[in-house]
Short mmCIF file of C-alpha atoms and ligand atoms in Angstrom, two decimals:
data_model
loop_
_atom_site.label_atom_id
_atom_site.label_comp_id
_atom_site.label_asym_id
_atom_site.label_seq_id
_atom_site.Cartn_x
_atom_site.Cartn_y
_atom_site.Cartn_z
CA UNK A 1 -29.75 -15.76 1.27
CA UNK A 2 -26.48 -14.29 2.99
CA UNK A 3 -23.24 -14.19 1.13
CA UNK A 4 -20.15 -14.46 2.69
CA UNK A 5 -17.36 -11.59 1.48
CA UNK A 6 -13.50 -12.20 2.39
CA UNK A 7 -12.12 -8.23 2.24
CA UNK A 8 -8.16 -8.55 1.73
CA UNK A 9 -7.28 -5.50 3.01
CA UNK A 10 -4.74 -3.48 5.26
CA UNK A 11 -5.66 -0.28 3.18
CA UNK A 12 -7.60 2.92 3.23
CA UNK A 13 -9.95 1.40 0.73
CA UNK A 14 -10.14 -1.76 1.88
CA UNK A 15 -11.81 -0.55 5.25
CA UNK A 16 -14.18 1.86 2.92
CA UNK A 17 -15.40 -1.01 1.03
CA UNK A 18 -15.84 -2.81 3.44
CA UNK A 19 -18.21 -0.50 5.42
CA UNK A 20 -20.69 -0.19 1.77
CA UNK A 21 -20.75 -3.80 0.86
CA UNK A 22 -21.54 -4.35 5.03
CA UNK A 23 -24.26 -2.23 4.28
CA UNK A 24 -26.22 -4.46 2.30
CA UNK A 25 -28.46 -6.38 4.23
CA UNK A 26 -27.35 -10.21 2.16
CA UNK A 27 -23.58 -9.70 2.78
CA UNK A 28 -21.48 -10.83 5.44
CA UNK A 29 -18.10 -9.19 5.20
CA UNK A 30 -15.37 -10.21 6.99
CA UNK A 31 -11.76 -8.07 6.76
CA UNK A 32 -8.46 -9.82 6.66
CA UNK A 33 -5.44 -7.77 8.30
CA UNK A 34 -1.88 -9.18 7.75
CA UNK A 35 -1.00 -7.91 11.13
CA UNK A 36 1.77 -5.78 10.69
CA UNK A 37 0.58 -2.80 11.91
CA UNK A 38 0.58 -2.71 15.65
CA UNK A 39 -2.31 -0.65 16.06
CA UNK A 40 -4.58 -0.84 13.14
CA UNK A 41 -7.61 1.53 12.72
CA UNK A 42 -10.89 0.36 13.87
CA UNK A 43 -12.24 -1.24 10.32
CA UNK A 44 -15.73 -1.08 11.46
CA UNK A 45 -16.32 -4.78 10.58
CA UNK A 46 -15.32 -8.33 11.92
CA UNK A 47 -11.41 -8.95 11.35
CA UNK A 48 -9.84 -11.01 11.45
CA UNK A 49 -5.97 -11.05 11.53
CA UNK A 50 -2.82 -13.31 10.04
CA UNK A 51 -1.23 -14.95 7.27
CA UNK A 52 -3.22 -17.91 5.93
CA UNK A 53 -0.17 -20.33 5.47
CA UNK A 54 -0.11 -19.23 1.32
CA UNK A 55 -2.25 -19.99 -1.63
CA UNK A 56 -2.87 -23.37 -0.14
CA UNK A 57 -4.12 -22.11 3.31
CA UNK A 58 -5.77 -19.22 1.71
CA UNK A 59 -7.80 -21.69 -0.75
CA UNK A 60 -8.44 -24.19 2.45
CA UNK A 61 -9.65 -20.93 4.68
CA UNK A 62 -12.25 -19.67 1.48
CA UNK A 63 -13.55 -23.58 1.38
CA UNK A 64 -14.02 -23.45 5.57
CA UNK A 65 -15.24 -20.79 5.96
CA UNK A 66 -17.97 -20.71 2.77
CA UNK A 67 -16.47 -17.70 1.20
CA UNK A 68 -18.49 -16.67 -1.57
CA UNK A 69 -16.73 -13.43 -2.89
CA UNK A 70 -12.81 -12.78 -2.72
CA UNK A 71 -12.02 -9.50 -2.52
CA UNK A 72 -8.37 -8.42 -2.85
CA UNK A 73 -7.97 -5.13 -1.61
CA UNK A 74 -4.20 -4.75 -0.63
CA UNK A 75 -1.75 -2.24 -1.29
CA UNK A 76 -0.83 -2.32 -4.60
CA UNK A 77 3.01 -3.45 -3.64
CA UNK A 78 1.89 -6.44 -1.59
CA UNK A 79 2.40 -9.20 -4.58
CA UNK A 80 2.89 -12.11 -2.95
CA UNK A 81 -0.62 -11.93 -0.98
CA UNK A 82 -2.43 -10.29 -4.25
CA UNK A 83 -0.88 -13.59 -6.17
CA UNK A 84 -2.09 -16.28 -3.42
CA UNK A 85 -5.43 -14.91 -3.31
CA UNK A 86 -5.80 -14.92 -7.61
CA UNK A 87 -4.13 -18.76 -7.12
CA UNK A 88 -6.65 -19.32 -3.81
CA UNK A 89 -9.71 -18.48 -5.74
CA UNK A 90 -9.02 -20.72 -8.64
CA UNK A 91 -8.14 -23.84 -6.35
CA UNK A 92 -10.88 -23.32 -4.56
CA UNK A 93 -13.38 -22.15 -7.18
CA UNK A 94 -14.85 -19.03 -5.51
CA UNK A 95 -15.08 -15.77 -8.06
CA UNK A 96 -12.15 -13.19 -6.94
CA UNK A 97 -12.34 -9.13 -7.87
CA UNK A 98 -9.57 -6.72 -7.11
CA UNK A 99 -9.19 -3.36 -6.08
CA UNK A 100 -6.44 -1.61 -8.31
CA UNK A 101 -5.81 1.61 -7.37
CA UNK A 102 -4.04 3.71 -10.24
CA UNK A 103 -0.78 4.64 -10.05
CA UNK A 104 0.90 8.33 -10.14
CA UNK A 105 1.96 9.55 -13.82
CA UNK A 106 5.13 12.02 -13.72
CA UNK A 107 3.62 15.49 -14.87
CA UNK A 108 5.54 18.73 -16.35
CA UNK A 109 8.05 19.94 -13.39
CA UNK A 110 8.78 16.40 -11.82
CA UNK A 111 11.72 14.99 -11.32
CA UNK A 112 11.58 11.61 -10.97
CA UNK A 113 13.89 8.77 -11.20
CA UNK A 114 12.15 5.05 -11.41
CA UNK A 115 13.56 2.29 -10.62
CA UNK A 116 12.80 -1.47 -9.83
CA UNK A 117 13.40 -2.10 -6.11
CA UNK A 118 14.36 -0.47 -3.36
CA UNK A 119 17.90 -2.07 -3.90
CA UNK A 120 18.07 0.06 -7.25
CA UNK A 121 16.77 3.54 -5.33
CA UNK A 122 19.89 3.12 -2.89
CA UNK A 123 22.19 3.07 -5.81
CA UNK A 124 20.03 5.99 -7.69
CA UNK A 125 20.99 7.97 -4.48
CA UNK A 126 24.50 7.89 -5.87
CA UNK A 127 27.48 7.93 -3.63
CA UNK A 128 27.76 11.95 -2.77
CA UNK A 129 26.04 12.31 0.32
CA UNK A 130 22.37 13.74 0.79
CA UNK A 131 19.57 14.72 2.86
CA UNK A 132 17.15 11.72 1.76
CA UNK A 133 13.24 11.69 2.71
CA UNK A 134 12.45 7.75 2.93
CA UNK A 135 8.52 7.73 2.80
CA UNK A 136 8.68 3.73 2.62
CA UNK A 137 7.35 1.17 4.90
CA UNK A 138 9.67 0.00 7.94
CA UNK A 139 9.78 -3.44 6.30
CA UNK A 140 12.07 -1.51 3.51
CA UNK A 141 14.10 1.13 4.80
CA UNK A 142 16.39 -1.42 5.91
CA UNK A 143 17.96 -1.33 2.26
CA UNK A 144 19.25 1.87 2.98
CA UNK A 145 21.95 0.43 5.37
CA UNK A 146 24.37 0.37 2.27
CA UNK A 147 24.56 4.05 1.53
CA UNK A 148 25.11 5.21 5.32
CA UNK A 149 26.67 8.57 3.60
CA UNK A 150 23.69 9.91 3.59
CA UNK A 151 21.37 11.76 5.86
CA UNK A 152 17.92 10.10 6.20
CA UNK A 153 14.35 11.22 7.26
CA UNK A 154 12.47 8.21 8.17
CA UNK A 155 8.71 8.38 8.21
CA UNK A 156 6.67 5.14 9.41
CA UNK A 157 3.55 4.68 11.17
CA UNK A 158 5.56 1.78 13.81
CA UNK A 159 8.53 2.51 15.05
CA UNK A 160 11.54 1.34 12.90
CA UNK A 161 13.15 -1.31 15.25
CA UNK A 162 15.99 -2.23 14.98
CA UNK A 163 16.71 1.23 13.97
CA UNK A 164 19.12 1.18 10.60
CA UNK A 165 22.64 0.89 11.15
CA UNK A 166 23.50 4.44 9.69
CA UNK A 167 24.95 7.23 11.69
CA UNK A 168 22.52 10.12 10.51
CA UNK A 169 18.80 9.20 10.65
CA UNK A 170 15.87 10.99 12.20
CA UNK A 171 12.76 9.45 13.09
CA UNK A 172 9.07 10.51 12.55
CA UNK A 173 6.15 8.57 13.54
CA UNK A 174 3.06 9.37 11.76
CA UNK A 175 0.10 7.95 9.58
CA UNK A 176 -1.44 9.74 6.34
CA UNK A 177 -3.22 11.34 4.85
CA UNK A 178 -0.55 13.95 4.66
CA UNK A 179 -1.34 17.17 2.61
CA UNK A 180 1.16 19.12 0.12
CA UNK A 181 1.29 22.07 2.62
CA UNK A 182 2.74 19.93 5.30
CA UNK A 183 4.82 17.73 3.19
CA UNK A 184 6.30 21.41 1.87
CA UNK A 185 7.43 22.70 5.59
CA UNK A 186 8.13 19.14 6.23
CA UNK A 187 10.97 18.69 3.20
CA UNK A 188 12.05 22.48 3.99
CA UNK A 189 12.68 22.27 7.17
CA UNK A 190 15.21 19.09 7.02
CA UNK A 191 16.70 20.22 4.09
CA UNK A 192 15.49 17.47 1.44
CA UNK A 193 17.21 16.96 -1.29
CA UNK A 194 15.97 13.36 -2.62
CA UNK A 195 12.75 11.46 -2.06
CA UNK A 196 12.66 7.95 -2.36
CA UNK A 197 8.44 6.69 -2.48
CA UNK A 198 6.53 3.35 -4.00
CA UNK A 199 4.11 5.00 -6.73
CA UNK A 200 1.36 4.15 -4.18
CA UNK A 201 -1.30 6.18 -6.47
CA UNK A 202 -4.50 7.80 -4.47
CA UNK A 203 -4.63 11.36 -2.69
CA UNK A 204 -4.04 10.67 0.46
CA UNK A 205 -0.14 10.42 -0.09
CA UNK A 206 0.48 12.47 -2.56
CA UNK A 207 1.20 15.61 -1.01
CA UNK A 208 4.68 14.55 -0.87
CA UNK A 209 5.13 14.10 -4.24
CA UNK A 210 3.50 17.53 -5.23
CA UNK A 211 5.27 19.01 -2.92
CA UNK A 212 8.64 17.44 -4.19
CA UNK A 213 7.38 18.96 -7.58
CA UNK A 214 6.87 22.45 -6.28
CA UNK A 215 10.48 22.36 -4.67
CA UNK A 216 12.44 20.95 -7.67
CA UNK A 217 13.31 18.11 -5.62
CA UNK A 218 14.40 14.84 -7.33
CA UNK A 219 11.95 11.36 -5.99
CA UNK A 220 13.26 8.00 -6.40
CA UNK A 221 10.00 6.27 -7.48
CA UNK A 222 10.04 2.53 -6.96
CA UNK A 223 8.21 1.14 -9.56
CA UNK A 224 5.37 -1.29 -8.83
CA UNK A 225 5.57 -4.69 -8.87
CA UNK A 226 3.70 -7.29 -11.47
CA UNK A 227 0.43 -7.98 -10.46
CA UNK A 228 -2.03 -11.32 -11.21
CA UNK A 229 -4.75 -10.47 -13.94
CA UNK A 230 -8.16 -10.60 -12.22
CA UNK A 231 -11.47 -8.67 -13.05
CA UNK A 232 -10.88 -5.14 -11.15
CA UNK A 233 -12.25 -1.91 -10.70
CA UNK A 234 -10.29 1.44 -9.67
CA UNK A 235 -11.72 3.06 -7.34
CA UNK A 236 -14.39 1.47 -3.99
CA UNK A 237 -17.01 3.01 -5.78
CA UNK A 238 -16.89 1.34 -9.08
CA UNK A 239 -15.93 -1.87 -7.09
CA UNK A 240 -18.95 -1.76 -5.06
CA UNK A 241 -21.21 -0.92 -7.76
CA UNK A 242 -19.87 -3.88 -9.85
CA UNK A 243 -20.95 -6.36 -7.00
CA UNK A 244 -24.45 -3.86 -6.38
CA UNK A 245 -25.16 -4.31 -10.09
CA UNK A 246 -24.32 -8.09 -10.60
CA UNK A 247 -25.07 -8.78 -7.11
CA UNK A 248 -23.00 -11.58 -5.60
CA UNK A 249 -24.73 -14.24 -7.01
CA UNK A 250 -23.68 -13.21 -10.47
CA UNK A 251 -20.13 -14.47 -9.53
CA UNK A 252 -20.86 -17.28 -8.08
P1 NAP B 1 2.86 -9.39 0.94
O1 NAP B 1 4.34 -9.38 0.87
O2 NAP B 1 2.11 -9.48 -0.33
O3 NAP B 1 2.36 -10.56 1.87
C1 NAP B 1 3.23 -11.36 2.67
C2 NAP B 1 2.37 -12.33 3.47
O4 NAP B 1 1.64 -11.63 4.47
C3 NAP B 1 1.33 -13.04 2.65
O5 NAP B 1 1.86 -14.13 1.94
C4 NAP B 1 0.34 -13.43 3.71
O6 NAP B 1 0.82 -14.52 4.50
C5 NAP B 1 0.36 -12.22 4.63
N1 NAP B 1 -0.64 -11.22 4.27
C6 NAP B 1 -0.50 -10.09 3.53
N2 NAP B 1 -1.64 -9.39 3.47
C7 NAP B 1 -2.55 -10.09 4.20
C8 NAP B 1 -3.92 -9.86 4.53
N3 NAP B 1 -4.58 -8.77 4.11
N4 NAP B 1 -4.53 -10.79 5.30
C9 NAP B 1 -3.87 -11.89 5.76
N5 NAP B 1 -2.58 -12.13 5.48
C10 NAP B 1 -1.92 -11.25 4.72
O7 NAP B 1 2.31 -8.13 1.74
P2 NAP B 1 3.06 -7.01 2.58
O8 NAP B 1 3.78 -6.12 1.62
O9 NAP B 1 3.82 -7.69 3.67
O10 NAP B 1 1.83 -6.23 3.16
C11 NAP B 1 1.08 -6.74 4.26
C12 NAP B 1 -0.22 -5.98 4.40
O11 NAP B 1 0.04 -4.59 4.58
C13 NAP B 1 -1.14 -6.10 3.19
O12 NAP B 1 -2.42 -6.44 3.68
C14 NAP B 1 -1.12 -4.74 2.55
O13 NAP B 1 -2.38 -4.38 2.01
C15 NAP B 1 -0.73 -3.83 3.69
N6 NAP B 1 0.10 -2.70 3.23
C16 NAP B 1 1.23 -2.94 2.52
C17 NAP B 1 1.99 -1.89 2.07
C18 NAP B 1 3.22 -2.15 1.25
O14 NAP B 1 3.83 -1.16 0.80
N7 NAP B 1 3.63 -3.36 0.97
C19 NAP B 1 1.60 -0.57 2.36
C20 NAP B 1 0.43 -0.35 3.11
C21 NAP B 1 -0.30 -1.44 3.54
P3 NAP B 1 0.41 -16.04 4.19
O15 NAP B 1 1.15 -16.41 2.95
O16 NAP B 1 0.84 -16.77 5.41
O17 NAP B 1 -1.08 -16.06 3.99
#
């Protein structure tokens, strides 16, 4: 008997769990991309790509398409999709399991202020201006429009269009994983002074942080946001092992 997995993804993770639970011969595995990215890595499974027209369309896609297994696996600040897919699964009565990936603890030598939303990091910045390393999505820099004082660094993997209405911002176009050595020259070189980051938790962003440390430089850490309680594993391994173990037909 084949089971049909639903991978909500648009992460590192997502794409590696995919690629084990594909492995087994009695799963079908389909990925789910929101689309923002304008050219995603190849997932190495069928995609496919969109919004589902929320909880509702979500729970009316699992039922059409015979979903057996929900897997949220999104980035641990995308809430709203993360809460339509717990809401989904119950309406439509198919077992959900989430990928949380840990979040960063402060450790001796960092400097970190945390605060709620990206709103609160612009006022953190405090009116003086600043040489300010904005390692956010594109979808938030736009925030930082109300402190134009300050100097930004702006690091996305698309472009940031429109570009912000500040008169001091440099672009960089680039996609992790980005090691501590790099992150080092790259904060030296421009002259950082403040890093503003989501606590995104993992390796493969880290650097930045570590870096930040090693520097004595001060990172605005958004804080993440609430998250639905569903059964969840940290890491692909121990997710994958959970549905190895119990099989799917142990949620079903
Ligand atoms: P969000 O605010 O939680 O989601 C907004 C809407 O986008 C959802 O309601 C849903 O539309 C659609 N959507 C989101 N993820 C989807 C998926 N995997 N498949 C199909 N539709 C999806 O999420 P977001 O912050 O915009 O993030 C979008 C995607 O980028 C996520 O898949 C996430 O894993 C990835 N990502 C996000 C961040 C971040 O910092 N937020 C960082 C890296 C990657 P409908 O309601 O129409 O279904």
């Amino acid at each position: 008997m084949t089971h049909r997995i639903l991978i909500l993804g648009g992460t590192t993770e997502a794409r590696q769990l995919a690629g084990k639970l594909a492995a087994r011969a009695d799963c079908l595995v389909t990925l789910s991309l929101a689309g923002r990215t304008e050219s995603p890595v190849a997932q190495g499974v069928p995609v496919r790509t969109g919004g589902f027209g929320g909880a509702d369309g979500l729970a009316a896609h699992l039922r059409e398409t015979g979903i057996d297994l929900l897997i949220d696996a999104t980035h641990p600040y995308a809430a709203q999709i993360s809460a339509n897919a717990a809401q989904a699964a119950r309406v439509a009565g198919v077992p959900v399991l989430a990928l949380r990936r840990p979040g960063w603890e402060p450790v001796e030598g960092d400097r970190w202020t945390q605060v709620d939303t990206t709103g609160d990091a612009v006022q953190a910045l405090g009116p003086a201006p600043r040489q300010v390393f904005l390692a956010l999505g594109r979808q938030e820099v736009a925030a930082f429009e109300a402190a134009p004082q300050h100097h930004y660094l702006i690091r996305s993997v698309d472009p940031v269009e429109p570009k912000l209405a500040v008169p001091d911002a440099t672009y960089l176009l680039a996609r992790g994983p980005f090691r501590e050595t790099e992150e080092r020259a790259l904060l030296e070189k421009h002259r950082i002074d403040a890093l503003v980051s989501k606590n995104s938790g993992g390796e493969a962003t880290y650097g930045k942080i570590a870096a930040a440390r090693a520097l004595g430089i001060e990172v605005v850490m958004v804080r993440r946001p609430a998250l639905p309680d569903v059964p969840s594993a940290e890491t692909v391994e121990a997710l994958a092992a959970i549905v190895n173990q119990f099989g799917v037909d142990h949620f079903l």
